[in-house]
PDB file of C-alpha atoms and ligand atoms in Angstrom:
ATOM      1  CA  UNK J1407     -17.374   5.281 -12.069  1.00  0.00           C
ATOM      2  CA  UNK J1408     -18.140   8.781 -11.252  1.00  0.00           C
ATOM      3  CA  UNK J1409     -16.398  11.238 -12.619  1.00  0.00           C
ATOM      4  CA  UNK J1410     -14.466  13.172 -12.323  1.00  0.00           C
ATOM      5  CA  UNK J1411     -11.933  10.313 -11.500  1.00  0.00           C
ATOM      6  CA  UNK J1412      -8.678  11.213  -9.174  1.00  0.00           C
ATOM      7  CA  UNK J1413      -5.714   8.269  -9.350  1.00  0.00           C
ATOM      8  CA  UNK J1414      -3.043   7.974  -7.108  1.00  0.00           C
ATOM      9  CA  UNK J1415       0.571   6.177  -9.325  1.00  0.00           C
ATOM     10  CA  UNK J1416       2.855   6.257  -6.385  1.00  0.00           C
ATOM     11  CA  UNK J1417       5.047   4.341  -8.064  1.00  0.00           C
ATOM     12  CA  UNK J1418       7.472   2.205  -5.993  1.00  0.00           C
ATOM     13  CA  UNK J1419       6.911   4.201  -2.625  1.00  0.00           C
ATOM     14  CA  UNK J1420       5.326   4.847  -0.071  1.00  0.00           C
ATOM     15  CA  UNK J1421       5.038   1.225   1.323  1.00  0.00           C
ATOM     16  CA  UNK J1422       2.773  -1.029   4.618  1.00  0.00           C
ATOM     17  CA  UNK J1423       3.267   1.780   7.203  1.00  0.00           C
ATOM     18  CA  UNK J1424       4.297   4.981   5.284  1.00  0.00           C
ATOM     19  CA  UNK J1425       1.248   3.590   3.455  1.00  0.00           C
ATOM     20  CA  UNK J1426      -1.676   3.554   6.063  1.00  0.00           C
ATOM     21  CA  UNK J1427      -0.441   7.074   7.429  1.00  0.00           C
ATOM     22  CA  UNK J1428      -0.900   8.270   4.292  1.00  0.00           C
ATOM     23  CA  UNK J1429      -4.347   7.514   4.065  1.00  0.00           C
ATOM     24  CA  UNK J1430      -5.189   8.004   7.261  1.00  0.00           C
ATOM     25  CA  UNK J1431      -5.041  11.414   7.187  1.00  0.00           C
ATOM     26  CA  UNK J1432      -6.335  11.595   4.432  1.00  0.00           C
ATOM     27  CA  UNK J1433      -9.348  10.185   5.196  1.00  0.00           C
ATOM     28  CA  UNK J1434      -9.522  12.760   8.202  1.00  0.00           C
ATOM     29  CA  UNK J1435      -9.889  16.047   5.544  1.00  0.00           C
ATOM     30  CA  UNK J1436     -11.353  14.395   3.209  1.00  0.00           C
ATOM     31  CA  UNK J1437     -15.206  12.973   3.668  1.00  0.00           C
ATOM     32  CA  UNK J1438     -16.821  10.546   0.901  1.00  0.00           C
ATOM     33  CA  UNK J1439     -17.286  12.880  -2.693  1.00  0.00           C
ATOM     34  CA  UNK J1440     -20.637  11.289  -3.867  1.00  0.00           C
ATOM     35  CA  UNK J1441     -19.009  13.255  -7.672  1.00  0.00           C
ATOM     36  CA  UNK J1442     -16.740  11.819  -8.198  1.00  0.00           C
ATOM     37  CA  UNK J1443     -13.880   9.046  -7.659  1.00  0.00           C
ATOM     38  CA  UNK J1444     -10.731   9.065  -6.169  1.00  0.00           C
ATOM     39  CA  UNK J1445      -8.393   5.773  -6.456  1.00  0.00           C
ATOM     40  CA  UNK J1446      -4.906   4.492  -5.002  1.00  0.00           C
ATOM     41  CA  UNK J1447      -2.234   2.441  -6.875  1.00  0.00           C
ATOM     42  CA  UNK J1448       0.205   2.101  -4.327  1.00  0.00           C
ATOM     43  CA  UNK J1449       2.347  -0.736  -4.365  1.00  0.00           C
ATOM     44  CA  UNK J1450       1.526  -3.966  -4.347  1.00  0.00           C
ATOM     45  CA  UNK J1451       2.836  -4.467  -0.760  1.00  0.00           C
ATOM     46  CA  UNK J1452       0.557  -1.743   0.413  1.00  0.00           C
ATOM     47  CA  UNK J1453      -2.583  -2.946  -1.100  1.00  0.00           C
ATOM     48  CA  UNK J1454      -3.407  -4.929   2.120  1.00  0.00           C
ATOM     49  CA  UNK J1455      -2.927  -3.389   4.764  1.00  0.00           C
ATOM     50  CA  UNK J1456      -4.691  -0.152   3.171  1.00  0.00           C
ATOM     51  CA  UNK J1457      -7.501  -1.881   2.892  1.00  0.00           C
ATOM     52  CA  UNK J1458      -7.407  -3.393   6.294  1.00  0.00           C
ATOM     53  CA  UNK J1459      -6.871   0.311   7.175  1.00  0.00           C
ATOM     54  CA  UNK J1460     -10.189   2.198   5.827  1.00  0.00           C
ATOM     55  CA  UNK J1461     -11.870  -1.076   4.831  1.00  0.00           C
ATOM     56  CA  UNK J1462     -15.110   2.137   5.927  1.00  0.00           C
ATOM     57  CA  UNK J1463     -14.023   3.445   3.279  1.00  0.00           C
ATOM     58  CA  UNK J1464     -14.957   1.705   0.495  1.00  0.00           C
ATOM     59  CA  UNK J1465     -15.440   4.891  -1.647  1.00  0.00           C
ATOM     60  CA  UNK J1466     -11.761   5.268  -1.926  1.00  0.00           C
ATOM     61  CA  UNK J1467     -10.238   2.174  -4.873  1.00  0.00           C
ATOM     62  CA  UNK J1468      -7.657   0.062  -5.010  1.00  0.00           C
ATOM     63  CA  UNK J1469      -5.389  -0.606  -7.230  1.00  0.00           C
ATOM     64  CA  UNK J1470      -2.163  -2.607  -8.356  1.00  0.00           C
ATOM     65  CA  UNK J1471      -0.180  -0.464 -10.538  1.00  0.00           C
ATOM     66  CA  UNK J1472       0.936  -4.090 -13.011  1.00  0.00           C
ATOM     67  CA  UNK J1473       0.373  -7.147 -12.797  1.00  0.00           C
ATOM     68  CA  UNK J1474       0.916 -11.126 -14.458  1.00  0.00           C
ATOM     69  CA  UNK J1475      -1.106 -11.950 -17.319  1.00  0.00           C
ATOM     70  CA  UNK J1476      -1.429 -15.648 -16.332  1.00  0.00           C
ATOM     71  CA  UNK J1477      -3.234 -16.727 -12.890  1.00  0.00           C
ATOM     72  CA  UNK J1478      -0.092 -18.378 -11.020  1.00  0.00           C
ATOM     73  CA  UNK J1479       2.388 -20.770 -11.825  1.00  0.00           C
ATOM     74  CA  UNK J1480       6.496 -20.048 -12.286  1.00  0.00           C
ATOM     75  CA  UNK J1481       6.947 -16.492 -11.678  1.00  0.00           C
ATOM     76  CA  UNK J1482       8.927 -15.111  -9.545  1.00  0.00           C
ATOM     77  CA  UNK J1483       8.398 -11.488  -8.678  1.00  0.00           C
ATOM     78  CA  UNK J1484       5.670 -11.565 -10.797  1.00  0.00           C
ATOM     79  CA  UNK J1485       1.227 -11.140  -8.310  1.00  0.00           C
ATOM     80  CA  UNK J1486      -1.806 -12.052 -10.976  1.00  0.00           C
ATOM     81  CA  UNK J1487      -4.920 -10.524 -11.211  1.00  0.00           C
ATOM     82  CA  UNK J1488      -6.799 -12.508  -8.978  1.00  0.00           C
ATOM     83  CA  UNK J1489      -4.279 -12.209  -5.720  1.00  0.00           C
ATOM     84  CA  UNK J1490      -4.486  -8.261  -6.509  1.00  0.00           C
ATOM     85  CA  UNK J1491      -8.234  -8.270  -5.892  1.00  0.00           C
ATOM     86  CA  UNK J1492      -7.134 -10.734  -2.915  1.00  0.00           C
ATOM     87  CA  UNK J1493      -5.117  -8.569  -1.220  1.00  0.00           C
ATOM     88  CA  UNK J1494      -8.943  -5.367  -1.275  1.00  0.00           C
ATOM     89  CA  UNK J1495      -7.501  -4.242  -5.159  1.00  0.00           C
ATOM     90  CA  UNK J1496     -10.699  -3.221  -7.916  1.00  0.00           C
ATOM     91  CA  UNK J1497      -7.866  -1.672 -10.630  1.00  0.00           C
ATOM     92  CA  UNK J1498      -4.927  -1.794 -12.271  1.00  0.00           C
ATOM     93  CA  UNK J1499      -2.614  -0.337 -14.781  1.00  0.00           C
ATOM     94  CA  UNK J1500      -1.800  -2.190 -17.396  1.00  0.00           C
ATOM     95  CA  UNK J1501       0.695   0.080 -20.196  1.00  0.00           C
ATOM     96  CA  UNK J1502       1.941   2.373 -17.770  1.00  0.00           C
ATOM     97  CA  UNK J1503       4.738   4.254 -19.501  1.00  0.00           C
ATOM     98  CA  UNK J1504       7.459   3.057 -17.509  1.00  0.00           C
ATOM     99  CA  UNK J1505       6.224  -0.529 -17.390  1.00  0.00           C
ATOM    100  CA  UNK J1506       6.686  -0.135 -21.176  1.00  0.00           C
ATOM    101  CA  UNK J1507      10.012   1.827 -21.307  1.00  0.00           C
ATOM    102  CA  UNK J1508      11.442   0.759 -18.488  1.00  0.00           C
ATOM    103  CA  UNK J1509      11.021  -3.201 -17.923  1.00  0.00           C
ATOM    104  CA  UNK J1510      10.252  -4.449 -22.138  1.00  0.00           C
ATOM    105  CA  UNK J1511       6.434  -4.315 -21.791  1.00  0.00           C
ATOM    106  CA  UNK J1512       5.321  -5.182 -25.365  1.00  0.00           C
ATOM    107  CA  UNK J1513       1.705  -4.313 -27.159  1.00  0.00           C
ATOM    108  CA  UNK J1514       1.072  -7.978 -26.772  1.00  0.00           C
ATOM    109  CA  UNK J1515       1.368  -8.029 -23.695  1.00  0.00           C
ATOM    110  CA  UNK J1516      -0.686  -5.277 -22.253  1.00  0.00           C
ATOM    111  CA  UNK J1517      -3.238  -7.045 -24.052  1.00  0.00           C
ATOM    112  CA  UNK J1518      -3.197 -10.178 -22.319  1.00  0.00           C
ATOM    113  CA  UNK J1519      -3.040  -8.242 -18.962  1.00  0.00           C
ATOM    114  CA  UNK J1520      -5.866  -6.827 -20.051  1.00  0.00           C
ATOM    115  CA  UNK J1521      -8.044  -9.815 -20.699  1.00  0.00           C
ATOM    116  CA  UNK J1522      -6.000 -11.309 -17.256  1.00  0.00           C
ATOM    117  CA  UNK J1523      -7.498  -8.263 -15.445  1.00  0.00           C
ATOM    118  CA  UNK J1524     -11.129  -8.633 -16.558  1.00  0.00           C
ATOM    119  CA  UNK J1525     -10.717 -12.306 -16.065  1.00  0.00           C
ATOM    120  CA  UNK J1526     -10.291 -11.669 -12.344  1.00  0.00           C
ATOM    121  CA  UNK J1527     -13.272  -9.035 -12.013  1.00  0.00           C
ATOM    122  CA  UNK J1528     -10.221  -6.185 -11.481  1.00  0.00           C
ATOM    123  CA  UNK J1529     -10.826  -3.146 -14.182  1.00  0.00           C
ATOM    124  CA  UNK J1530      -7.607  -2.309 -16.838  1.00  0.00           C
ATOM    125  CA  UNK J1531      -6.824   1.075 -16.906  1.00  0.00           C
ATOM    126  CA  UNK J1532      -5.120   1.425 -19.352  1.00  0.00           C
ATOM    127  CA  UNK J1533      -1.832   3.676 -20.367  1.00  0.00           C
ATOM    128  CA  UNK J1534      -0.798   4.889 -23.801  1.00  0.00           C
ATOM    129  CA  UNK J1535       1.458   7.427 -24.646  1.00  0.00           C
ATOM    130  CA  UNK J1536       3.855   9.160 -27.174  1.00  0.00           C
ATOM    131  CA  UNK J1537       7.705   9.710 -26.290  1.00  0.00           C
ATOM    132  CA  UNK J1538       9.188  12.790 -27.680  1.00  0.00           C
ATOM    133  CA  UNK J1539      10.684  11.510 -30.479  1.00  0.00           C
ATOM    134  CA  UNK J1540       7.325  10.079 -31.758  1.00  0.00           C
ATOM    135  CA  UNK J1541       5.463  13.379 -31.896  1.00  0.00           C
ATOM    136  CA  UNK J1542       7.587  15.707 -33.283  1.00  0.00           C
ATOM    137  CA  UNK J1543       8.036  13.494 -36.228  1.00  0.00           C
ATOM    138  CA  UNK J1544       3.869  13.711 -36.236  1.00  0.00           C
ATOM    139  CA  UNK J1545       3.163  10.369 -34.715  1.00  0.00           C
ATOM    140  CA  UNK J1546       1.230  10.709 -32.069  1.00  0.00           C
ATOM    141  CA  UNK J1547      -1.815   9.757 -33.334  1.00  0.00           C
ATOM    142  CA  UNK J1548      -0.941   6.638 -35.242  1.00  0.00           C
ATOM    143  CA  UNK J1549       1.413   5.395 -31.952  1.00  0.00           C
ATOM    144  CA  UNK J1550      -1.489   5.996 -29.396  1.00  0.00           C
ATOM    145  CA  UNK J1551      -4.614   3.626 -31.394  1.00  0.00           C
ATOM    146  CA  UNK J1552      -2.228   1.589 -31.977  1.00  0.00           C
ATOM    147  CA  UNK J1553      -1.461   1.169 -28.291  1.00  0.00           C
ATOM    148  CA  UNK J1554      -5.221   1.091 -27.899  1.00  0.00           C
ATOM    149  CA  UNK J1555      -5.758  -1.557 -29.999  1.00  0.00           C
ATOM    150  CA  UNK J1556      -3.623  -3.944 -28.708  1.00  0.00           C
ATOM    151  CA  UNK J1557      -4.339  -3.417 -25.724  1.00  0.00           C
ATOM    152  CA  UNK J1558      -8.203  -4.268 -25.457  1.00  0.00           C
ATOM    153  CA  UNK J1559      -8.087  -6.364 -28.850  1.00  0.00           C
ATOM    154  CA  UNK J1560      -7.938  -9.749 -26.307  1.00  0.00           C
ATOM    155  CA  UNK J1561     -12.526  -7.967 -25.170  1.00  0.00           C
ATOM    156  CA  UNK J1562     -14.622  -8.874 -26.923  1.00  0.00           C
ATOM    157  CA  UNK J1563     -16.599  -6.517 -28.637  1.00  0.00           C
ATOM    158  CA  UNK J1564     -19.190  -4.501 -28.408  1.00  0.00           C
ATOM    159  CA  UNK J1565     -17.746  -4.281 -24.925  1.00  0.00           C
ATOM    160  CA  UNK J1566     -19.717  -3.339 -22.309  1.00  0.00           C
ATOM    161  CA  UNK J1567     -16.811  -4.323 -18.755  1.00  0.00           C
ATOM    162  CA  UNK J1568     -15.725  -1.545 -16.882  1.00  0.00           C
ATOM    163  CA  UNK J1569     -12.952  -0.107 -18.260  1.00  0.00           C
ATOM    164  CA  UNK J1570     -10.411   3.208 -18.372  1.00  0.00           C
ATOM    165  CA  UNK J1571      -7.773   4.680 -19.865  1.00  0.00           C
ATOM    166  CA  UNK J1572      -5.135   6.993 -18.921  1.00  0.00           C
ATOM    167  CA  UNK J1573      -3.581   9.015 -21.834  1.00  0.00           C
ATOM    168  CA  UNK J1574       0.302   9.986 -20.474  1.00  0.00           C
ATOM    169  CA  UNK J1575       2.880  11.135 -22.795  1.00  0.00           C
ATOM    170  CA  UNK J1576       5.904  10.404 -22.043  1.00  0.00           C
ATOM    171  CA  UNK J1577       7.251  13.150 -22.272  1.00  0.00           C
ATOM    172  CA  UNK J1578       5.544  14.803 -19.994  1.00  0.00           C
ATOM    173  CA  UNK J1579       6.167  12.355 -17.210  1.00  0.00           C
ATOM    174  CA  UNK J1580       7.641  12.755 -14.425  1.00  0.00           C
ATOM    175  CA  UNK J1581       8.931  15.442 -16.208  1.00  0.00           C
ATOM    176  CA  UNK J1582       7.732  18.399 -15.199  1.00  0.00           C
ATOM    177  CA  UNK J1583       5.911  19.028 -18.924  1.00  0.00           C
ATOM    178  CA  UNK J1584       2.593  20.059 -19.209  1.00  0.00           C
ATOM    179  CA  UNK J1585       0.578  18.789 -22.154  1.00  0.00           C
ATOM    180  CA  UNK J1586      -1.705  22.185 -22.532  1.00  0.00           C
ATOM    181  CA  UNK J1587      -5.565  21.513 -22.859  1.00  0.00           C
ATOM    182  CA  UNK J1588      -5.021  21.637 -25.986  1.00  0.00           C
ATOM    183  CA  UNK J1589      -3.487  18.356 -26.016  1.00  0.00           C
ATOM    184  CA  UNK J1590      -4.918  17.005 -24.100  1.00  0.00           C
ATOM    185  CA  UNK J1591      -7.839  17.253 -25.806  1.00  0.00           C
ATOM    186  CA  UNK J1592      -7.308  16.649 -28.729  1.00  0.00           C
ATOM    187  CA  UNK J1593      -5.553  13.248 -28.078  1.00  0.00           C
ATOM    188  CA  UNK J1594      -8.747  12.336 -26.179  1.00  0.00           C
ATOM    189  CA  UNK J1595     -10.897  13.050 -28.936  1.00  0.00           C
ATOM    190  CA  UNK J1596      -9.196  10.228 -30.894  1.00  0.00           C
ATOM    191  CA  UNK J1597      -8.979   7.894 -28.199  1.00  0.00           C
ATOM    192  CA  UNK J1598     -12.904   8.053 -27.175  1.00  0.00           C
ATOM    193  CA  UNK J1599     -13.799   7.491 -31.208  1.00  0.00           C
ATOM    194  CA  UNK J1600     -11.518   4.574 -31.138  1.00  0.00           C
ATOM    195  CA  UNK J1601     -13.458   3.982 -28.308  1.00  0.00           C
ATOM    196  CA  UNK J1602     -16.506   4.467 -30.247  1.00  0.00           C
ATOM    197  CA  UNK J1603     -16.457   0.768 -32.917  1.00  0.00           C
ATOM    198  CA  UNK J1604     -14.871  -1.049 -29.936  1.00  0.00           C
ATOM    199  CA  UNK J1605     -18.154   0.502 -27.380  1.00  0.00           C
ATOM    200  CA  UNK J1606     -20.114   1.412 -29.449  1.00  0.00           C
ATOM    201  CA  UNK J1607     -23.018   4.169 -27.668  1.00  0.00           C
ATOM    202  CA  UNK J1608     -20.363   3.549 -24.427  1.00  0.00           C
ATOM    203  CA  UNK J1609     -17.578   4.423 -25.283  1.00  0.00           C
ATOM    204  CA  UNK J1610     -19.037   7.988 -23.993  1.00  0.00           C
ATOM    205  CA  UNK J1611     -19.381   6.060 -20.990  1.00  0.00           C
ATOM    206  CA  UNK J1612     -15.155   4.724 -20.661  1.00  0.00           C
ATOM    207  CA  UNK J1613     -13.567   7.679 -18.336  1.00  0.00           C
ATOM    208  CA  UNK J1614     -10.605   8.920 -20.180  1.00  0.00           C
ATOM    209  CA  UNK J1615      -8.125  10.197 -17.888  1.00  0.00           C
ATOM    210  CA  UNK J1616      -5.041  12.463 -17.982  1.00  0.00           C
ATOM    211  CA  UNK J1617      -1.947  12.037 -16.647  1.00  0.00           C
ATOM    212  CA  UNK J1618       1.990  14.122 -16.767  1.00  0.00           C
ATOM    213  CA  UNK J1619       2.971  16.473 -14.115  1.00  0.00           C
ATOM    214  CA  UNK J1620      -0.761  16.985 -12.702  1.00  0.00           C
ATOM    215  CA  UNK J1621      -0.567  19.774 -10.178  1.00  0.00           C
ATOM    216  CA  UNK J1622      -2.590  21.528  -7.784  1.00  0.00           C
ATOM    217  CA  UNK J1623      -1.504  24.881 -10.306  1.00  0.00           C
ATOM    218  CA  UNK J1624      -2.007  22.822 -13.512  1.00  0.00           C
ATOM    219  CA  UNK J1625      -5.931  20.354 -12.340  1.00  0.00           C
ATOM    220  CA  UNK J1626      -8.432  22.150 -13.261  1.00  0.00           C
ATOM    221  CA  UNK J1627      -7.339  23.228 -16.696  1.00  0.00           C
ATOM    222  CA  UNK J1628      -6.685  19.864 -17.396  1.00  0.00           C
ATOM    223  CA  UNK J1629      -9.958  18.608 -16.275  1.00  0.00           C
ATOM    224  CA  UNK J1630     -11.923  21.184 -17.896  1.00  0.00           C
ATOM    225  CA  UNK J1631     -10.401  19.941 -21.284  1.00  0.00           C
ATOM    226  CA  UNK J1632     -13.086  18.437 -24.064  1.00  0.00           C
ATOM    227  CA  UNK J1633     -13.284  14.893 -22.884  1.00  0.00           C
ATOM    228  CA  UNK J1634     -11.202  14.708 -19.865  1.00  0.00           C
ATOM    229  CA  UNK J1635     -12.984  12.938 -17.744  1.00  0.00           C
ATOM    230  CA  UNK J1636      -9.960  12.494 -14.859  1.00  0.00           C
ATOM    231  CA  UNK J1637      -6.809  12.816 -13.899  1.00  0.00           C
ATOM    232  CA  UNK J1638      -3.495  10.453 -13.492  1.00  0.00           C
ATOM    233  CA  UNK J1639      -1.234  12.006 -11.290  1.00  0.00           C
ATOM    234  CA  UNK J1640       2.141  10.421 -10.073  1.00  0.00           C
ATOM    235  CA  UNK J1641       4.508  13.052  -8.225  1.00  0.00           C
ATOM    236  CA  UNK J1642       2.300  15.316  -6.854  1.00  0.00           C
ATOM    237  CA  UNK J1643       0.227  13.282  -5.212  1.00  0.00           C
ATOM    238  CA  UNK J1644       3.000  11.725  -2.945  1.00  0.00           C
ATOM    239  CA  UNK J1645       1.873  14.703  -1.252  1.00  0.00           C
ATOM    240  CA  UNK J1646      -0.909  14.646   1.190  1.00  0.00           C
ATOM    241  CA  UNK J1647      -1.934  17.866   0.997  1.00  0.00           C
ATOM    242  CA  UNK J1648      -1.350  18.456  -2.535  1.00  0.00           C
ATOM    243  CA  UNK J1649      -3.179  15.313  -3.093  1.00  0.00           C
ATOM    244  CA  UNK J1650      -6.378  16.553  -1.630  1.00  0.00           C
ATOM    245  CA  UNK J1651      -6.402  20.162  -3.503  1.00  0.00           C
ATOM    246  CA  UNK J1652      -6.293  18.165  -6.661  1.00  0.00           C
ATOM    247  CA  UNK J1653      -8.966  15.694  -6.153  1.00  0.00           C
ATOM    248  CA  UNK J1654     -11.223  19.024  -4.349  1.00  0.00           C
ATOM    249  CA  UNK J1655     -10.819  20.363  -8.590  1.00  0.00           C
TER     250      UNK J1655
HETATM  251  C1  PEP C2965       1.889   8.156 -13.878  1.00  0.00           C
HETATM  252  O1  PEP C2965       2.746   8.017 -13.269  1.00  0.00           O
HETATM  253  O2  PEP C2965       1.108   8.257 -14.169  1.00  0.00           O
HETATM  254  C2  PEP C2965       2.774  10.168 -13.923  1.00  0.00           C
HETATM  255  C3  PEP C2965       1.848  11.052 -14.524  1.00  0.00           C
HETATM  256  O3  PEP C2965       3.911  10.795 -13.141  1.00  0.00           O
HETATM  257  P1  PEP C2965       3.884  12.513 -12.434  1.00  0.00           P
HETATM  258  O4  PEP C2965       2.718  12.982 -12.550  1.00  0.00           O
HETATM  259  O5  PEP C2965       5.060  12.388 -11.568  1.00  0.00           O
HETATM  260  O6  PEP C2965       3.988  13.640 -14.421  1.00  0.00           O
END
């Protein structure tokens, strides 16, 4: 995966029709770039129509926002990793803060989803991040390390398969409050050091993205911070012009 990595988390926005329209207008202004990776996380229902509509643009990766850890069965409303793969996804978000804090997803479940993703050939993007009260109690480091270790606990070490990490402080997601580049760099350094224990010399190759109220105005400065290899963007990825200016930052 080429760095920088720009990932758009559309959350529950852009159903099949709107998602295809967005992608058609985006590819008309975004020619293939050989020095970066762009990933879209549309709602799961939009993945197959988008892949079909922009089949010629294999450089634009698609992912799903969540999977169940089981391969199939009586899990009404869920999708499995292999279904996501079949629809055209190659990446999956695991442990996004809305999954953890709105839907009560646990560290242990995130670990099982990472394993399921790997088994099905999906690259997991494991999201970690502290809540405001945890930051204020000085627990940022212990929280992100706990989430990272639990999320990766089911993978064999030293790990060499494809993997992405996203640091998303919960207090910065959808709030307009952004971590400073220095805040982001401090946490990314801790994550990189922990990845060395897990992935050995390959740790340096695991992209660590920052996410949380990224916009056109702050993208370049965040991307320039040490150990920040990309950006995971929610709200600002929903407007094609804003997203274009972030991905070409
Ligand atoms: C996200 O949902 O991953 C995110 C970072 O959202 P926003 O950019 O809107 O804060």
